Short mmCIF file of C-alpha atoms in Angstrom, two decimals:
data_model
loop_
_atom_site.label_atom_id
_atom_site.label_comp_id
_atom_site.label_asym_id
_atom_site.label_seq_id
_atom_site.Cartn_x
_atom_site.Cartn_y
_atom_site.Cartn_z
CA UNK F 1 0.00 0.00 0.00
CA UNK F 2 3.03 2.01 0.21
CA UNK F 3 4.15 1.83 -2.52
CA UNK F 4 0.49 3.09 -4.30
CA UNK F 5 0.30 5.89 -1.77
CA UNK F 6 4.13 7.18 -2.93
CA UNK F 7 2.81 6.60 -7.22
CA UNK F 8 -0.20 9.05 -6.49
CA UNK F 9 1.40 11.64 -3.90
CA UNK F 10 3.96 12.14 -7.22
CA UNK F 11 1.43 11.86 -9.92
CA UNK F 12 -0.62 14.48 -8.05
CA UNK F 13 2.06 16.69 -7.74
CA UNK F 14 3.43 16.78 -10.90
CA UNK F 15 -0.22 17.55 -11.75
CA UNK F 16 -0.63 20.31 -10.19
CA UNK F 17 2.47 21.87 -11.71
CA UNK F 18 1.77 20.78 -14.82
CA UNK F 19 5.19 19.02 -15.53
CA UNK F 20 6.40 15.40 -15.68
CA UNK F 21 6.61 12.98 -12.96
CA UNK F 22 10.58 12.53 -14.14
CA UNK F 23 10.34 16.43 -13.24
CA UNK F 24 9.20 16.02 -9.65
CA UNK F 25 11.49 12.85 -8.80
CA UNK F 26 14.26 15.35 -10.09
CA UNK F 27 12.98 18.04 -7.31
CA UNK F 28 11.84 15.64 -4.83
CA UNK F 29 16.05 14.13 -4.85
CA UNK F 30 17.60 17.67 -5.29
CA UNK F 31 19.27 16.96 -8.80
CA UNK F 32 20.17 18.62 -11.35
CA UNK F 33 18.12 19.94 -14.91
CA UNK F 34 15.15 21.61 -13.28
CA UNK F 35 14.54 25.57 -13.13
CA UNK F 36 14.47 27.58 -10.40
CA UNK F 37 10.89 28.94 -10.77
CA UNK F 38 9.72 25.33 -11.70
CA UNK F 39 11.45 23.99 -8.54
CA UNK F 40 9.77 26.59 -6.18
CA UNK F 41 6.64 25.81 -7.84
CA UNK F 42 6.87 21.94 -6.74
CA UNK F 43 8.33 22.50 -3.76
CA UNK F 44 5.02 24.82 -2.50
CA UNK F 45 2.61 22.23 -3.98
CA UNK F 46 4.84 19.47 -1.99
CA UNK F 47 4.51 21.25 1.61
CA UNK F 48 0.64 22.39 0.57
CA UNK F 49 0.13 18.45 0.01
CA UNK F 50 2.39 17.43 3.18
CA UNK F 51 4.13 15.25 0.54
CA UNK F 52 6.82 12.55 2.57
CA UNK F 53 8.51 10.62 0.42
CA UNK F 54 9.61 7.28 1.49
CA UNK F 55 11.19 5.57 -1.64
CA UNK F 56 14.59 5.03 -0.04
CA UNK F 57 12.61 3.85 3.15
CA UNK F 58 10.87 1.53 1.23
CA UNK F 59 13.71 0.33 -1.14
CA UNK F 60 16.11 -0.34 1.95
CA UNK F 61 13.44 -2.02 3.89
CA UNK F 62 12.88 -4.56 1.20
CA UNK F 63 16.92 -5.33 0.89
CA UNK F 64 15.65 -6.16 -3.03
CA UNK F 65 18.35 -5.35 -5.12
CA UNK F 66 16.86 -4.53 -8.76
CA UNK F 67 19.22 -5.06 -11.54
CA UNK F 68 19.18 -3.37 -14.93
CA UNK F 69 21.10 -3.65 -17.81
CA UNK F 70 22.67 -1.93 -20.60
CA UNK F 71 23.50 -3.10 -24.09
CA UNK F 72 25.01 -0.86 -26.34
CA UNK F 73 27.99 -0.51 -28.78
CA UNK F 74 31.29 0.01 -27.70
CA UNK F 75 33.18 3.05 -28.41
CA UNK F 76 35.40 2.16 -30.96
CA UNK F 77 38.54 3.58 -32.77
CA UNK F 78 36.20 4.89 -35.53
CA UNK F 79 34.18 6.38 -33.81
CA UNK F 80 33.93 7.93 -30.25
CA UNK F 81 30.10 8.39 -30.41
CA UNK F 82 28.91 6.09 -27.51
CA UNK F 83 31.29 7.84 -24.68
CA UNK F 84 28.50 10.18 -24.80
CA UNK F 85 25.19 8.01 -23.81
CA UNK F 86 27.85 6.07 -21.61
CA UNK F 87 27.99 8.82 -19.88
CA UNK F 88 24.87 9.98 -19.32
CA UNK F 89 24.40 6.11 -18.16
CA UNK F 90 26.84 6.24 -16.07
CA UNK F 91 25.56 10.10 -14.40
CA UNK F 92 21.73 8.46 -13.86
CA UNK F 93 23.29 5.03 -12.47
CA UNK F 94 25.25 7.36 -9.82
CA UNK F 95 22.02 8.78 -8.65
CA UNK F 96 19.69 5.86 -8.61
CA UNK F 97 22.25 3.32 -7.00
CA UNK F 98 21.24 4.45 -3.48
CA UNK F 99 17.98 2.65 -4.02
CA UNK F 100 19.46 -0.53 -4.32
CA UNK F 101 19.97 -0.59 -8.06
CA UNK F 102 22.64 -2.44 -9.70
CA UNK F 103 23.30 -1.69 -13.55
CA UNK F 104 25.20 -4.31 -15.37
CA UNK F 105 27.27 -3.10 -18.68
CA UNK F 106 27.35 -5.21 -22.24
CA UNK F 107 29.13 -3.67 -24.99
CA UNK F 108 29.18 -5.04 -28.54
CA UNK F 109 31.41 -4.28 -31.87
CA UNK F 110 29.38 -1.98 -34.11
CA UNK F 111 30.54 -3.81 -36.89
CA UNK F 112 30.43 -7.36 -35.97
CA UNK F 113 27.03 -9.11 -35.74
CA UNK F 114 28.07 -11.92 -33.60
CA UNK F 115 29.51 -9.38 -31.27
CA UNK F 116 25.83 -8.90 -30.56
CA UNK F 117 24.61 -11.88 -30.33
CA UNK F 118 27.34 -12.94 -27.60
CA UNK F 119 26.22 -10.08 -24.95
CA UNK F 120 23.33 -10.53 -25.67
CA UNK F 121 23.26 -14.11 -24.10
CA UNK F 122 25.84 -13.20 -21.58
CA UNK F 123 23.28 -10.39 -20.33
CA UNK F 124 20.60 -12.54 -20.60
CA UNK F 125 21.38 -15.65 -18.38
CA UNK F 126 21.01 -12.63 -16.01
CA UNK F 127 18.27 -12.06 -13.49
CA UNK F 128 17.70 -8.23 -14.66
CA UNK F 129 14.77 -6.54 -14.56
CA UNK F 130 15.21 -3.75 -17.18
CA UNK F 131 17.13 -3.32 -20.20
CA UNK F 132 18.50 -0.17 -21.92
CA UNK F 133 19.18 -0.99 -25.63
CA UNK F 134 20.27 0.25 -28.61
CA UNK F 135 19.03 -1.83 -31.33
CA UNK F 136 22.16 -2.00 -34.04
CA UNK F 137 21.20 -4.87 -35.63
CA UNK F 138 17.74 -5.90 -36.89
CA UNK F 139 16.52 -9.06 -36.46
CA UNK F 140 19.13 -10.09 -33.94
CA UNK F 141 18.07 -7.07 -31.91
CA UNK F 142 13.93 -8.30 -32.72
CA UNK F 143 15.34 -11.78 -31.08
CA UNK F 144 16.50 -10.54 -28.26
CA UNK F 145 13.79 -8.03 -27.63
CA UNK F 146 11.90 -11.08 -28.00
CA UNK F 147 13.61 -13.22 -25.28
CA UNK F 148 13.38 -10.29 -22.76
CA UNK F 149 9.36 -10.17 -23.42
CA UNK F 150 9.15 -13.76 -22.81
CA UNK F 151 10.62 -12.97 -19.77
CA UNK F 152 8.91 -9.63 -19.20
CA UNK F 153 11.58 -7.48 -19.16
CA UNK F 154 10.84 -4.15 -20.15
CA UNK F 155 13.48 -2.22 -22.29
CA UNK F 156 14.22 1.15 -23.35
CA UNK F 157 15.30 2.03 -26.30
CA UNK F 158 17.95 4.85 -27.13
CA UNK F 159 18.93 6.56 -30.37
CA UNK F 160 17.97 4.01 -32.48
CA UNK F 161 14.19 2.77 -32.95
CA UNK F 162 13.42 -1.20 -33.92
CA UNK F 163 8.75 0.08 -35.18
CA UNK F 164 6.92 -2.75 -34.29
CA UNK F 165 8.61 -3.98 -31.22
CA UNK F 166 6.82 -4.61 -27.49
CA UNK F 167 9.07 -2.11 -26.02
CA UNK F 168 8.24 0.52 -23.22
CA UNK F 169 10.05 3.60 -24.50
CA UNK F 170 12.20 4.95 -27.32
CA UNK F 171 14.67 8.14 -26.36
CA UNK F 172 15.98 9.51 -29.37
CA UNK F 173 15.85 11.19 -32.79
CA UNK F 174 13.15 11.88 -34.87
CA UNK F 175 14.90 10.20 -37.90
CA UNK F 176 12.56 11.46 -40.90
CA UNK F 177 12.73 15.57 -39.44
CA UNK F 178 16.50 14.84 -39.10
CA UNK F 179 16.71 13.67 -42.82
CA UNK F 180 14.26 16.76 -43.89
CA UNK F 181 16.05 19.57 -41.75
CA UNK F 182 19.51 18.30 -43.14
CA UNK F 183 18.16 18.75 -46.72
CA UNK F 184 16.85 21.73 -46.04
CA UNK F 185 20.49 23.27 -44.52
CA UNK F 186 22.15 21.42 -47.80
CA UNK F 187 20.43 24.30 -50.07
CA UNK F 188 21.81 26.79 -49.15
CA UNK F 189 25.40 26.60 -51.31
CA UNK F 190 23.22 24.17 -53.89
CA UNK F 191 22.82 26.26 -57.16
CA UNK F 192 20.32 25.80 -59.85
CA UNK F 193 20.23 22.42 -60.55
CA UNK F 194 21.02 20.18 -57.95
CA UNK F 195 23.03 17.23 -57.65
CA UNK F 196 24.00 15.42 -54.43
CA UNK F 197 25.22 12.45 -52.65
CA UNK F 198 23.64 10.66 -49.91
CA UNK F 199 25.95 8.39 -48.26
CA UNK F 200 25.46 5.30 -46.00
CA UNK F 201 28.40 4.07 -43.93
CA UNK F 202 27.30 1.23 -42.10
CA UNK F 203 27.88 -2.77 -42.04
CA UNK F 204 23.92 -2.58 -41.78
CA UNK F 205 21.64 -0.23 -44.06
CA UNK F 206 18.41 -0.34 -41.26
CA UNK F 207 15.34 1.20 -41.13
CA UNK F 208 17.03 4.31 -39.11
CA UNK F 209 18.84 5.46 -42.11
CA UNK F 210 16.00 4.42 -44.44
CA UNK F 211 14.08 7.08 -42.34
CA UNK F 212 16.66 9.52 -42.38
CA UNK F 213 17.19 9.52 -46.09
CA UNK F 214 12.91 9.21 -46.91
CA UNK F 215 13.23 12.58 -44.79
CA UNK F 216 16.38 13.65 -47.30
CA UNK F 217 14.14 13.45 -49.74
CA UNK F 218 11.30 14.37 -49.30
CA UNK F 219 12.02 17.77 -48.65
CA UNK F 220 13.17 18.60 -52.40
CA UNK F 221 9.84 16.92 -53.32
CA UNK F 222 7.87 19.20 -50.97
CA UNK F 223 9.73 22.19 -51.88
CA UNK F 224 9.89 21.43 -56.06
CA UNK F 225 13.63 21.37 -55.96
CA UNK F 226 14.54 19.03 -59.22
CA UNK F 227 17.54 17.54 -57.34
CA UNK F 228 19.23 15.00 -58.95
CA UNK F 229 20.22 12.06 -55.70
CA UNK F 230 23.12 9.63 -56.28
CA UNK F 231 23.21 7.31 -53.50
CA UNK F 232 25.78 4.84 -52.20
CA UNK F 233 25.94 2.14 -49.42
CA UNK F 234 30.19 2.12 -47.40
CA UNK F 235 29.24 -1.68 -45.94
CA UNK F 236 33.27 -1.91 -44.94
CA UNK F 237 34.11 1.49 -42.63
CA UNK F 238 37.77 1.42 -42.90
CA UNK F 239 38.95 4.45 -44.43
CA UNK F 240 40.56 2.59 -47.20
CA UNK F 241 37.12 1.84 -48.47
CA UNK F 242 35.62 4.80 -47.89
CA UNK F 243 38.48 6.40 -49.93
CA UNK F 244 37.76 4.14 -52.62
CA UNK F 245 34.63 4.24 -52.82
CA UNK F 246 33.91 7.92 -52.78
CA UNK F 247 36.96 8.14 -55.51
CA UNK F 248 35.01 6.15 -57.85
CA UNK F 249 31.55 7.83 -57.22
CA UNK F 250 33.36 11.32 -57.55
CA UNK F 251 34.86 10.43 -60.80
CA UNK F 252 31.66 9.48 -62.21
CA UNK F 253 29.74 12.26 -61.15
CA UNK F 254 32.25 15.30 -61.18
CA UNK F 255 29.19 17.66 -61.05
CA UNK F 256 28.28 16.72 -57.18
CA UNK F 257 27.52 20.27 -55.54
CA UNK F 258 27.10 18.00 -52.08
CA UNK F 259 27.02 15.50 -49.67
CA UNK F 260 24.89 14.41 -46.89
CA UNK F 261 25.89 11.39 -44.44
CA UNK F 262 23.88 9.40 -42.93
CA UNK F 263 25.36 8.95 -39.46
CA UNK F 264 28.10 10.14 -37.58
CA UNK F 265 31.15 8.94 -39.94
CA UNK F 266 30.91 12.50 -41.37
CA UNK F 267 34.85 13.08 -40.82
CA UNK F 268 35.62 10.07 -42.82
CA UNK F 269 34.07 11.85 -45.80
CA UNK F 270 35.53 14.73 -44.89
CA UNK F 271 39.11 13.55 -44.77
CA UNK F 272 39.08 12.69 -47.95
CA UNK F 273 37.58 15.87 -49.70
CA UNK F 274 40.34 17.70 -47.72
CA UNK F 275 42.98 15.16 -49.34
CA UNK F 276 41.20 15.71 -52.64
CA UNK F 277 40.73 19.43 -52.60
CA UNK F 278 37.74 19.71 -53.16
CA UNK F 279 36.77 22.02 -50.42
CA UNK F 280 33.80 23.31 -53.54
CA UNK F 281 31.66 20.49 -52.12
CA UNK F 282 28.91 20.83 -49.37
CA UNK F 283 29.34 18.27 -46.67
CA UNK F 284 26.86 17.70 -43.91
CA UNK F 285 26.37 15.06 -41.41
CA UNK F 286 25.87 13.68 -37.71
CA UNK F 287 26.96 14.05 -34.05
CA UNK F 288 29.32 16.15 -32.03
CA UNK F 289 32.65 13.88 -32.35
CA UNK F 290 36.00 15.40 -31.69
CA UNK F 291 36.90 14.27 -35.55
CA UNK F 292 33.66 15.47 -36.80
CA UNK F 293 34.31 19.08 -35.23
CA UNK F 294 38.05 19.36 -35.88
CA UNK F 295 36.65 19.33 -39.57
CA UNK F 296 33.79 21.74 -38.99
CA UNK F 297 35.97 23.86 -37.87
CA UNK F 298 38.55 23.92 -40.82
CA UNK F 299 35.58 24.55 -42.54
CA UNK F 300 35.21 21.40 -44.74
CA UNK F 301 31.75 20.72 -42.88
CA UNK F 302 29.20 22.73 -43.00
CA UNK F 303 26.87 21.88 -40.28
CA UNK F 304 26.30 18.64 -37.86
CA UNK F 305 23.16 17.78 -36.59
CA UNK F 306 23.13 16.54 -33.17
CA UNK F 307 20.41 14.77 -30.66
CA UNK F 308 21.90 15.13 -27.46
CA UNK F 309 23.14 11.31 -26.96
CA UNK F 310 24.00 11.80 -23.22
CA UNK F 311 20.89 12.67 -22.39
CA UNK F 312 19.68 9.66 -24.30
CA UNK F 313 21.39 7.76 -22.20
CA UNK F 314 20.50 9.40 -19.22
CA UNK F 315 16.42 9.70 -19.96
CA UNK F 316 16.80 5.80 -20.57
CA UNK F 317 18.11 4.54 -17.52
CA UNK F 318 15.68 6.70 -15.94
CA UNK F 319 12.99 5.56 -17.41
CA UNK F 320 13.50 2.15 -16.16
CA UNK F 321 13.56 3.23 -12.86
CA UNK F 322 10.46 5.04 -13.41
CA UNK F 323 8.72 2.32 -14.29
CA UNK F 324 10.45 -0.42 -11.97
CA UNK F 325 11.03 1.50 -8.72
CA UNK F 326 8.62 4.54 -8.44
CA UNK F 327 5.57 2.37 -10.51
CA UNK F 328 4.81 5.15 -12.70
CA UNK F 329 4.05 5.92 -16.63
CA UNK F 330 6.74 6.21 -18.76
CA UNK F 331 6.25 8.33 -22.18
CA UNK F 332 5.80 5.61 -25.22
CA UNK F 333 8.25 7.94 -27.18
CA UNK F 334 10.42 10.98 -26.24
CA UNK F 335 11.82 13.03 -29.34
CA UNK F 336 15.45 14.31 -28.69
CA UNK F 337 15.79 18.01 -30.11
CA UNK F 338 17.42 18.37 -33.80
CA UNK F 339 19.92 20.66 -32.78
CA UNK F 340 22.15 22.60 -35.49
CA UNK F 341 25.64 22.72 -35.08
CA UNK F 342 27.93 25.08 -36.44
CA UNK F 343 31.51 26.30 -36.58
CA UNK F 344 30.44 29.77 -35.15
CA UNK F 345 28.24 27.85 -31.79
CA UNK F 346 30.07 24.26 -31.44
CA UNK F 347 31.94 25.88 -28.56
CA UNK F 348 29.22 26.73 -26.77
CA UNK F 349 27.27 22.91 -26.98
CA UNK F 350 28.83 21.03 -24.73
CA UNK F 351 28.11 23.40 -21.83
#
């Protein structure tokens, strides 16, 4: 009965003050990411209610330890994109352990299937009650999200979606308004008559980038901009065959006014226009890597699109123990912003 009483005292107040439960627990444990007037504002409807909350009572009087886990890619030499979610992971695991929550890390190899496959069993001869995932692969992520519904294990989702799938969240980007905003900032160098590359570097081509390129797209169609789209698929990511690939593209279409790339390998592309010279070409692509912005700031990208991935990983995690520890909603899907990054503000995004 406790446990209901706590669920409604929160639900009430958040309520009242018209913001999110995830807003309140943030009050009600003095952390971080709320405003001041906001806070004040919960903090009178908490005395006016004669709010007491008793979750780390209640959690140390059970002794239960939950235990969540997290699968995700390993940061890798080709990319440093996941020390960002890994951190916000790590940031929400510092503030929930004192409720008797252990979190349990399984990294796999972007680029090797079986990689997968292997923490995924590891994690799941496990007794863990949640799961933070980023699905990478498709239908060995569908079998595992499988598995974990057979054993009714919720999972969260972060900056990759997997439609279809009997999940409780997904924390990330809106992949077809990333696509169509990207086109959009494209235009502006594009002259007359358009030509421009869309670029997949991946071992996988899912339905992310599917989404992110039908956004691509459709924005020329919406707009009636005749743009004429070459499009090529990078399965190996070394930069040998990224060099070799966009030679032989390049050669046969010396008109390209642009580029757009699907994902964070950006720089790779990069690199080799600045080995090329041809500095003439439009490049734009994802995520706020230390490669990606040592190139936007030479000026050989234009702009980088950005989600905010440690707060991916931080909304995640805490949306487990939303759902597993306070018993309360969690938001089917939660939209990261499409934030614009440029030469002139990418000193001013981390903060």
């Amino acid at each position: 009965m406790k446990k209901d009483t706590t669920y409604y005292g929160v639900k009430e107040i958040a309520r009242r003050a018209n913001v999110s439960i995830a807003t309140v627990d943030r009050v009600i444990h003095n952390r971080t990411g709320v405003s001041e007037k906001t806070k004040r504002k919960i903090n009178d409807i908490i005395k006016e209610l004669d709010y007491q909350p008793n979750i780390l009572a209640s959690r140390l009087a059970s002794r239960k330890i939950i235990t969540l886990a997290v699968l995700i890619p390993r940061v890798s030499e080709e990319t440093d994109f996941w020390e960002a979610p890994l951190r916000g992971i790590k940031r929400a695991e510092s503030e929930i352990k004192k409720y008797g929550i252990e979190v349990l890390h399984y990294f796999f190899d972007l680029n090797d299937k079986n990689s997968f496959e292997e923490q995924a069993r590891k994690l799941l001869k496990e007794d863990v009650q949640g799961v933070l995932l980023s699905p990478s692969f498709i239908e060995e992520s569908k079998e595992f999200v499988q598995a974990c519904h057979t054993k009714k294990i919720p999972l969260a989702f972060i900056d990759s979606d997997l439609p279809g799938q009997d999940n409780l969240c997904y924390i990330g980007p809106h992949l077809f308004h990333s696509g169509y905003v990207s086109a959009k900032l494209l235009t502006y160098r594009l002259k007359e008559n358009h030509k421009v590359l869309v670029v997949n570097i991946s071992k996988e081509i899912d339905y992310n980038y599917q989404q992110i390129e039908k956004g691509f797209r459709s924005y020329f169609t919406d707009h009636n901009q005749p743009c004429e789209i070459v499009r090529i698929d990078i399965a190996d990511t070394d930069n040998l065959s990224v060099t070799n690939a966009l030679t032989r593209v390049l050669h046969e279409h010396k008109d390209l006014e642009a580029i757009f790339v699907t994902n964070s390998r950006v720089f790779a592309v990069a690199s080799f226009l600045k080995k090329s010279k041809r500095t003439d070409i439009s490049l734009i692509g994802f995520d706020f890597l230390k490669e990606n912005i040592n190139y936007l700031n030479e000026g050989l990208i234009d702009f980088l699109i950005c989600h905010k991935p440690e707060e991916q990983g931080y909304r995640g995690l805490m949306a487990l123990y939303q759902k597993l520890v306070l018993g309360a909603p969690v938001e089917k899907v939660h939209f990261m912003p499409i934030d614009i990054i440029t030469r002139e503000n990418q000193a001013f995004y981390q903060n």
